[in-house]
Short mmCIF file of C-alpha atoms in Angstrom, two decimals:
data_model
loop_
_atom_site.label_atom_id
_atom_site.label_comp_id
_atom_site.label_asym_id
_atom_site.label_seq_id
_atom_site.Cartn_x
_atom_site.Cartn_y
_atom_site.Cartn_z
CA UNK A 24 92.60 100.99 63.39
CA UNK A 25 91.93 98.93 66.50
CA UNK A 26 88.41 99.49 67.83
CA UNK A 27 87.41 98.50 71.37
CA UNK A 28 83.81 98.64 72.62
CA UNK A 29 83.45 99.40 76.34
CA UNK A 30 80.43 99.05 78.62
CA UNK A 31 80.19 102.68 79.73
CA UNK A 32 78.22 103.90 82.73
CA UNK A 33 74.98 102.04 81.96
CA UNK A 34 76.13 98.46 82.46
CA UNK A 35 74.40 97.98 85.85
CA UNK A 36 71.20 99.60 84.55
CA UNK A 37 71.08 96.94 81.81
CA UNK A 38 71.21 93.96 84.19
CA UNK A 39 70.14 91.12 84.08
CA UNK A 40 71.13 91.09 80.38
CA UNK A 41 74.67 92.31 81.08
CA UNK A 42 75.27 89.64 83.70
CA UNK A 43 76.14 87.31 80.81
CA UNK A 44 77.36 89.65 78.05
CA UNK A 45 78.96 93.04 77.46
CA UNK A 46 76.69 95.94 76.53
CA UNK A 47 78.03 95.56 72.97
CA UNK A 48 76.36 92.16 72.57
CA UNK A 49 72.83 93.31 73.35
CA UNK A 50 70.51 92.81 70.39
CA UNK A 51 68.28 95.72 69.46
CA UNK A 52 66.79 96.12 66.00
CA UNK A 53 68.09 93.29 63.81
CA UNK A 54 71.75 93.26 64.83
CA UNK A 55 73.64 93.37 68.09
CA UNK A 56 75.30 96.69 68.92
CA UNK A 57 78.67 95.11 68.13
CA UNK A 58 77.46 93.93 64.72
CA UNK A 59 76.15 97.42 63.94
CA UNK A 60 79.49 99.07 64.78
CA UNK A 61 81.51 96.47 62.86
CA UNK A 62 79.31 96.91 59.80
CA UNK A 63 79.55 100.72 59.95
CA UNK A 64 83.30 100.77 60.66
CA UNK A 65 84.21 97.97 58.25
CA UNK A 66 86.32 96.47 61.02
CA UNK A 67 86.21 93.87 63.76
CA UNK A 68 86.02 94.96 67.40
CA UNK A 69 86.98 93.61 70.80
CA UNK A 70 85.58 94.41 74.23
CA UNK A 71 86.46 96.07 77.52
CA UNK A 72 84.00 94.62 80.04
CA UNK A 73 83.74 93.03 83.48
CA UNK A 74 86.73 90.89 84.41
CA UNK A 75 84.69 87.69 84.81
CA UNK A 76 83.38 88.09 81.24
CA UNK A 77 86.76 88.88 79.68
CA UNK A 78 87.73 85.25 79.05
CA UNK A 79 84.74 84.84 76.72
CA UNK A 80 84.84 88.45 75.46
CA UNK A 81 88.53 89.39 75.41
CA UNK A 82 90.07 92.78 74.67
CA UNK A 83 92.84 93.18 72.10
CA UNK A 84 94.80 96.35 72.91
CA UNK A 85 97.38 97.91 70.62
CA UNK A 86 99.53 101.05 70.77
CA UNK A 87 96.73 103.06 69.17
CA UNK A 88 93.10 102.33 70.02
CA UNK A 89 89.73 103.93 69.45
CA UNK A 90 87.50 103.24 72.42
CA UNK A 91 83.73 103.30 71.73
CA UNK A 92 80.95 103.50 74.30
CA UNK A 93 78.74 100.53 73.39
CA UNK A 94 75.58 102.12 74.79
CA UNK A 95 75.55 104.38 71.70
CA UNK A 96 74.28 102.91 68.43
CA UNK A 97 76.10 104.04 65.28
CA UNK A 98 74.65 105.97 62.39
CA UNK A 99 76.33 107.37 59.26
CA UNK A 100 77.34 110.67 60.86
CA UNK A 101 78.60 109.20 64.12
CA UNK A 102 80.53 106.33 62.53
CA UNK A 103 82.30 108.76 60.17
CA UNK A 104 83.27 110.95 63.12
CA UNK A 105 84.64 107.91 64.96
CA UNK A 106 86.64 106.81 61.92
CA UNK A 107 88.08 110.32 61.62
CA UNK A 108 89.32 110.57 65.20
CA UNK A 109 92.95 111.58 65.72
CA UNK A 110 95.12 110.86 68.77
CA UNK A 111 93.97 112.70 71.88
CA UNK A 112 90.54 113.50 70.45
CA UNK A 113 87.27 112.50 72.10
CA UNK A 114 83.64 112.67 71.01
CA UNK A 115 81.15 113.66 73.69
CA UNK A 116 77.39 114.00 73.75
CA UNK A 117 76.64 116.19 76.72
CA UNK A 118 78.49 114.73 79.70
CA UNK A 119 78.78 111.26 78.17
CA UNK A 120 81.82 110.15 76.18
CA UNK A 121 80.96 108.33 72.96
CA UNK A 122 84.45 107.55 71.65
CA UNK A 123 88.10 108.57 72.07
CA UNK A 124 91.45 107.86 70.44
CA UNK A 125 94.02 106.79 72.99
CA UNK A 126 97.69 105.86 72.88
CA UNK A 127 97.77 105.05 76.60
CA UNK A 128 96.60 102.19 78.73
CA UNK A 129 92.99 102.75 79.74
CA UNK A 130 93.70 103.50 83.41
CA UNK A 131 95.61 106.63 82.40
CA UNK A 132 92.99 108.40 80.28
CA UNK A 133 92.60 112.05 81.26
CA UNK A 134 90.01 113.86 79.16
CA UNK A 135 91.36 117.24 80.28
CA UNK A 136 94.26 116.52 77.94
CA UNK A 137 91.95 115.73 75.01
CA UNK A 138 90.41 117.85 72.30
CA UNK A 139 86.68 117.47 72.89
CA UNK A 140 84.42 117.17 69.84
CA UNK A 141 80.73 117.67 70.55
CA UNK A 142 78.26 115.35 68.82
CA UNK A 143 75.12 117.42 68.40
CA UNK A 144 73.16 115.19 66.04
CA UNK A 145 70.65 112.53 67.03
CA UNK A 146 71.56 108.90 67.60
CA UNK A 147 69.99 105.98 69.38
CA UNK A 148 71.37 104.96 72.75
CA UNK A 149 70.30 102.55 75.48
CA UNK A 150 70.40 103.43 79.15
CA UNK A 151 67.77 101.10 80.65
CA UNK A 152 66.54 97.56 80.02
CA UNK A 153 63.21 98.84 78.72
CA UNK A 154 64.97 100.89 76.04
CA UNK A 155 65.66 97.59 74.25
CA UNK A 156 62.00 97.14 73.31
CA UNK A 157 60.96 100.81 73.49
CA UNK A 158 63.59 101.83 70.90
CA UNK A 159 63.39 98.62 68.88
CA UNK A 160 61.16 100.22 66.22
CA UNK A 161 63.73 102.92 65.38
CA UNK A 162 66.68 100.51 65.63
CA UNK A 163 65.01 97.93 63.40
CA UNK A 164 64.31 100.49 60.68
CA UNK A 165 67.94 101.68 60.76
CA UNK A 166 69.27 98.12 60.62
CA UNK A 167 66.94 97.21 57.76
CA UNK A 168 68.37 100.05 55.67
CA UNK A 169 71.93 99.14 56.67
CA UNK A 170 71.57 95.43 55.84
CA UNK A 171 69.57 95.71 52.62
CA UNK A 172 71.31 98.65 50.94
CA UNK A 173 72.21 97.80 47.32
CA UNK A 174 71.00 94.21 47.79
CA UNK A 175 68.15 92.30 46.18
CA UNK A 176 65.65 90.29 48.17
CA UNK A 177 64.65 86.74 47.37
CA UNK A 178 61.22 86.74 45.67
CA UNK A 179 58.12 86.76 47.87
CA UNK A 180 56.30 83.42 47.34
CA UNK A 181 53.00 83.73 45.47
CA UNK A 182 50.99 82.22 48.32
CA UNK A 183 52.02 85.03 50.68
CA UNK A 184 49.37 87.69 51.35
CA UNK A 185 51.37 90.91 51.33
CA UNK A 186 51.13 94.66 51.90
CA UNK A 187 54.12 96.94 51.34
CA UNK A 188 56.14 94.42 49.35
CA UNK A 189 58.88 97.02 48.79
CA UNK A 190 59.57 96.99 52.55
CA UNK A 191 60.14 93.22 52.75
CA UNK A 192 63.56 91.60 52.46
CA UNK A 193 63.96 87.81 52.35
CA UNK A 194 67.35 86.12 52.65
CA UNK A 195 68.37 82.83 51.03
CA UNK A 196 66.98 79.64 52.51
CA UNK A 197 63.91 81.26 54.11
CA UNK A 198 60.67 79.26 53.90
CA UNK A 199 57.28 80.94 54.06
CA UNK A 200 53.97 79.95 52.46
CA UNK A 201 50.36 80.99 53.12
CA UNK A 202 51.28 83.74 55.58
CA UNK A 203 50.27 87.40 55.81
CA UNK A 204 52.97 90.07 55.87
CA UNK A 205 51.99 93.71 56.41
CA UNK A 206 55.05 95.87 55.82
CA UNK A 207 53.02 99.02 55.28
CA UNK A 208 53.55 99.78 58.98
CA UNK A 209 57.29 99.07 58.95
CA UNK A 210 59.95 96.91 57.28
CA UNK A 211 59.99 93.12 57.57
CA UNK A 212 63.33 91.29 57.47
CA UNK A 213 63.35 87.52 57.09
CA UNK A 214 66.81 86.06 57.66
CA UNK A 215 68.68 83.08 56.26
CA UNK A 216 67.30 79.58 56.77
CA UNK A 217 64.26 80.79 58.68
CA UNK A 218 60.71 79.48 58.57
CA UNK A 219 57.36 81.22 58.93
CA UNK A 220 54.70 78.56 59.12
CA UNK A 221 51.32 78.80 57.43
CA UNK A 222 48.60 80.94 58.94
CA UNK A 223 50.97 83.39 60.64
CA UNK A 224 50.05 87.08 60.55
CA UNK A 225 52.93 89.54 60.91
CA UNK A 226 52.82 93.32 61.06
CA UNK A 227 56.09 95.23 60.73
CA UNK A 228 58.54 96.39 61.84
CA UNK A 229 59.65 92.79 62.31
CA UNK A 230 62.90 90.84 62.11
CA UNK A 231 63.33 87.08 62.05
CA UNK A 232 67.05 86.44 62.34
CA UNK A 233 69.01 83.51 60.94
CA UNK A 234 67.61 80.09 61.81
CA UNK A 235 64.55 81.55 63.55
CA UNK A 236 61.04 80.15 63.31
CA UNK A 237 57.48 81.47 63.58
CA UNK A 238 55.02 78.71 64.50
CA UNK A 239 51.65 78.10 62.81
CA UNK A 240 48.99 80.75 63.28
CA UNK A 241 51.19 83.18 65.21
CA UNK A 242 50.05 86.80 65.54
CA UNK A 243 52.97 89.21 65.63
CA UNK A 244 52.87 92.98 66.09
CA UNK A 245 55.85 95.28 65.60
CA UNK A 246 58.32 96.24 66.59
CA UNK A 247 59.41 92.67 67.30
CA UNK A 248 62.79 90.97 66.85
CA UNK A 249 63.22 87.21 66.94
CA UNK A 250 66.96 86.58 67.37
CA UNK A 251 68.97 83.79 65.75
CA UNK A 252 67.64 80.25 66.26
CA UNK A 253 64.69 81.48 68.35
CA UNK A 254 61.07 80.40 67.98
CA UNK A 255 57.82 82.22 68.60
CA UNK A 256 54.16 81.28 68.56
CA UNK A 257 50.89 82.63 69.92
CA UNK A 258 50.70 86.42 70.25
CA UNK A 259 53.82 88.59 70.40
CA UNK A 260 53.97 92.38 70.44
CA UNK A 261 56.92 94.83 70.58
CA UNK A 262 59.33 92.29 72.06
CA UNK A 263 62.98 91.29 71.55
CA UNK A 264 64.38 87.77 71.84
CA UNK A 265 68.20 87.91 71.80
CA UNK A 266 68.78 84.41 70.42
CA UNK A 267 68.33 80.68 71.06
CA UNK A 268 65.13 81.35 73.04
CA UNK A 269 61.67 79.86 72.66
CA UNK A 270 58.16 81.19 73.09
CA UNK A 271 56.77 78.46 70.92
CA UNK A 272 53.18 78.14 72.13
CA UNK A 273 50.00 80.09 72.63
CA UNK A 274 50.09 82.87 75.18
CA UNK A 275 50.93 86.58 75.09
CA UNK A 276 54.36 88.22 75.22
CA UNK A 277 54.34 92.00 74.96
CA UNK A 278 56.73 94.92 75.55
CA UNK A 279 59.28 92.41 76.76
CA UNK A 280 62.90 91.26 76.36
CA UNK A 281 64.16 87.68 76.60
CA UNK A 282 67.89 86.93 76.77
CA UNK A 283 69.43 83.77 75.31
CA UNK A 284 68.47 80.16 76.11
CA UNK A 285 65.11 81.13 77.64
CA UNK A 286 61.99 78.98 77.28
CA UNK A 287 58.40 79.99 78.02
CA UNK A 288 56.09 77.03 78.65
CA UNK A 289 52.76 76.63 76.88
CA UNK A 290 50.22 79.34 77.66
CA UNK A 291 52.73 81.52 79.52
CA UNK A 292 51.37 85.08 79.55
CA UNK A 293 52.72 88.40 80.67
CA UNK A 294 50.83 91.54 81.56
CA UNK A 295 52.15 94.70 79.92
CA UNK A 296 49.59 97.17 81.29
CA UNK A 297 48.51 97.77 84.89
CA UNK A 298 44.78 97.59 85.64
CA UNK A 299 44.83 101.21 86.83
CA UNK A 300 46.86 102.30 83.75
CA UNK A 301 49.54 103.86 85.94
CA UNK A 302 53.20 104.17 85.02
CA UNK A 303 55.05 100.85 85.31
CA UNK A 304 57.92 100.55 87.77
CA UNK A 305 60.68 98.00 87.13
CA UNK A 306 63.30 96.49 89.43
CA UNK A 307 66.67 98.23 89.01
CA UNK A 308 69.88 96.42 89.93
CA UNK A 309 71.59 99.80 89.84
CA UNK A 310 69.57 101.29 92.70
CA UNK A 311 68.34 97.97 94.16
CA UNK A 312 64.82 99.35 94.17
CA UNK A 313 61.92 99.76 91.78
CA UNK A 314 62.51 102.52 89.23
CA UNK A 315 60.02 104.58 87.27
CA UNK A 316 60.11 103.69 83.58
CA UNK A 317 57.99 106.53 82.22
CA UNK A 318 56.08 103.81 80.34
CA UNK A 319 52.47 102.75 80.50
CA UNK A 320 53.28 99.49 78.68
CA UNK A 321 56.11 97.36 80.07
CA UNK A 322 56.19 93.58 80.37
CA UNK A 323 58.83 90.97 81.17
CA UNK A 324 62.62 91.29 81.34
CA UNK A 325 64.11 87.77 81.49
CA UNK A 326 67.83 86.99 81.77
CA UNK A 327 69.65 84.14 80.02
CA UNK A 328 68.91 80.47 80.76
CA UNK A 329 65.61 81.18 82.53
CA UNK A 330 62.48 79.07 82.04
CA UNK A 331 58.78 79.17 82.86
CA UNK A 332 56.40 76.23 83.21
CA UNK A 333 53.02 75.93 81.51
CA UNK A 334 50.37 78.52 82.37
CA UNK A 335 52.86 80.82 84.09
CA UNK A 336 51.53 84.36 84.63
CA UNK A 337 53.95 87.28 84.83
CA UNK A 338 52.74 90.54 86.29
CA UNK A 339 53.28 93.93 84.66
CA UNK A 340 56.93 94.98 84.88
CA UNK A 341 58.51 91.71 86.00
CA UNK A 342 62.31 91.26 86.09
CA UNK A 343 63.62 87.69 86.08
CA UNK A 344 67.33 87.04 86.58
CA UNK A 345 69.67 84.45 85.08
CA UNK A 346 69.04 80.68 85.36
CA UNK A 347 65.68 80.81 87.08
CA UNK A 348 62.99 78.14 86.85
CA UNK A 349 59.47 79.44 87.46
CA UNK A 350 56.32 77.31 87.70
CA UNK A 351 53.05 76.87 89.55
CA UNK A 352 49.80 78.80 89.83
CA UNK A 353 49.44 82.47 90.68
CA UNK A 354 51.68 85.43 89.90
CA UNK A 355 55.31 85.14 91.02
CA UNK A 356 56.71 88.34 92.51
CA UNK A 357 57.81 90.97 90.02
CA UNK A 358 61.50 90.60 90.85
CA UNK A 359 62.83 87.05 90.69
CA UNK A 360 66.56 86.80 91.57
CA UNK A 361 68.98 84.71 89.52
CA UNK A 362 69.16 80.98 90.31
CA UNK A 363 65.68 80.88 91.85
CA UNK A 364 63.46 77.77 91.68
CA UNK A 365 59.73 78.03 92.36
CA UNK A 366 56.86 80.46 91.90
CA UNK A 367 54.10 82.34 93.69
CA UNK A 368 54.21 79.84 96.58
CA UNK A 369 57.86 80.70 97.21
CA UNK A 370 61.37 80.11 95.91
CA UNK A 371 64.37 78.02 96.80
CA UNK A 372 67.89 78.23 95.36
CA UNK A 373 68.44 76.59 91.99
CA UNK A 374 71.85 75.06 92.66
CA UNK A 375 74.44 75.42 89.93
CA UNK A 376 74.94 71.66 89.48
CA UNK A 377 71.30 71.23 88.42
CA UNK A 378 71.25 74.48 86.42
CA UNK A 379 74.36 73.44 84.50
CA UNK A 380 72.94 70.01 83.72
CA UNK A 381 69.91 71.66 82.14
CA UNK A 382 72.00 74.22 80.27
CA UNK A 383 74.15 71.45 78.75
CA UNK A 384 71.10 69.60 77.48
CA UNK A 385 69.39 72.74 76.15
CA UNK A 386 72.48 74.04 74.35
CA UNK A 387 73.43 70.66 72.89
CA UNK A 388 70.03 70.55 71.13
CA UNK A 389 71.24 73.53 69.08
CA UNK A 390 74.74 72.06 68.65
CA UNK A 391 76.29 74.60 71.03
CA UNK A 392 78.65 73.45 73.76
CA UNK A 393 78.20 74.44 77.38
CA UNK A 394 81.90 74.78 78.21
CA UNK A 395 83.98 75.70 81.23
CA UNK A 396 83.97 79.38 80.27
CA UNK A 397 80.17 79.43 80.40
CA UNK A 398 80.21 77.57 83.70
CA UNK A 399 82.64 80.06 85.28
CA UNK A 400 80.50 83.01 84.17
CA UNK A 401 77.38 81.48 85.69
CA UNK A 402 79.24 80.53 88.88
CA UNK A 403 80.26 84.18 89.25
CA UNK A 404 76.67 85.33 88.73
CA UNK A 405 75.45 82.78 91.28
CA UNK A 406 77.81 84.22 93.91
CA UNK A 407 77.19 87.86 92.95
CA UNK A 408 73.41 87.49 93.25
CA UNK A 409 73.30 85.55 96.53
CA UNK A 410 72.23 88.68 98.41
CA UNK A 411 68.94 88.77 96.48
CA UNK A 412 67.98 85.19 97.34
CA UNK A 413 66.80 83.80 100.65
CA UNK A 414 69.72 81.36 100.77
#
């Protein structure tokens, strides 16, 4: 069967992360949503997303297709229901479609002509940026079971101080000596060719994905995910790094999400709790205003290719767009538009020529090419987000 993941109705609510990727390629837990579905379905998937992203994330359409709403995360029950779909059947949860089997082009779908199957069980879904860290605990536990089922972990080195050894899984090539792992509070997954340097203290749930690194003496609280080829140091709590991002120095990152190719300078800190303990509001691209999160703890949402200089301070509930460069003393405002250059003293436009030069250097250090497809995506974002900047 041909499976296609589509963005659904929540794409704008998941900006700035969906500026540069489909909803399916958001990482939550250990895997991206796409990787979860492909593992559960035993099949590859393609993507129906924004036109400007379709060159990098193309859709392969056949005569028969099962369309899946990527904002829903699979579990055993849901994935079996999706695999069992017949033509002109659709799975709904309330008013929201989860999946449907179509033999038509997507513009012609009429659910009045479908047999509706209600999904009444529980499953994880994401509808807001803050769901990525708020639901990371549950997603990480589900992914841990999915990845480690019927597999044997590499042995835990003797120098490791460990609690809950049965909840720790170590892949081949991982290096860790003289660290403390507490998996009594949740599973700990240590991916291929990773390194946890000596003196680090980690409390699960925690995932260190392939090629990731934890620097010496780091203090990590769950539920935290360090995506592929990312690095963390200092103090990190309940945060998700998608991949290829660095928080390599002292400083606090909590209840936060970093996209790809981000870098936090030494002693960058974010606040995750307001001084008056009130509910945190967060900038919403969907409503173009600040939205209630229902959360008391909410930190930093940073889009791809954004950077902060040393000693940067982020206020509670700060949203930073794509390709920003933030530096200087004081707190920058809690919504920083894409392609902004500056800090609390004010911002100017970070022109694409300079931003692309930096991106090429940063990506080449990890042997990844900044190609014309990437450039066209960022050019589109630059134009789309002009209205937020004081150009």
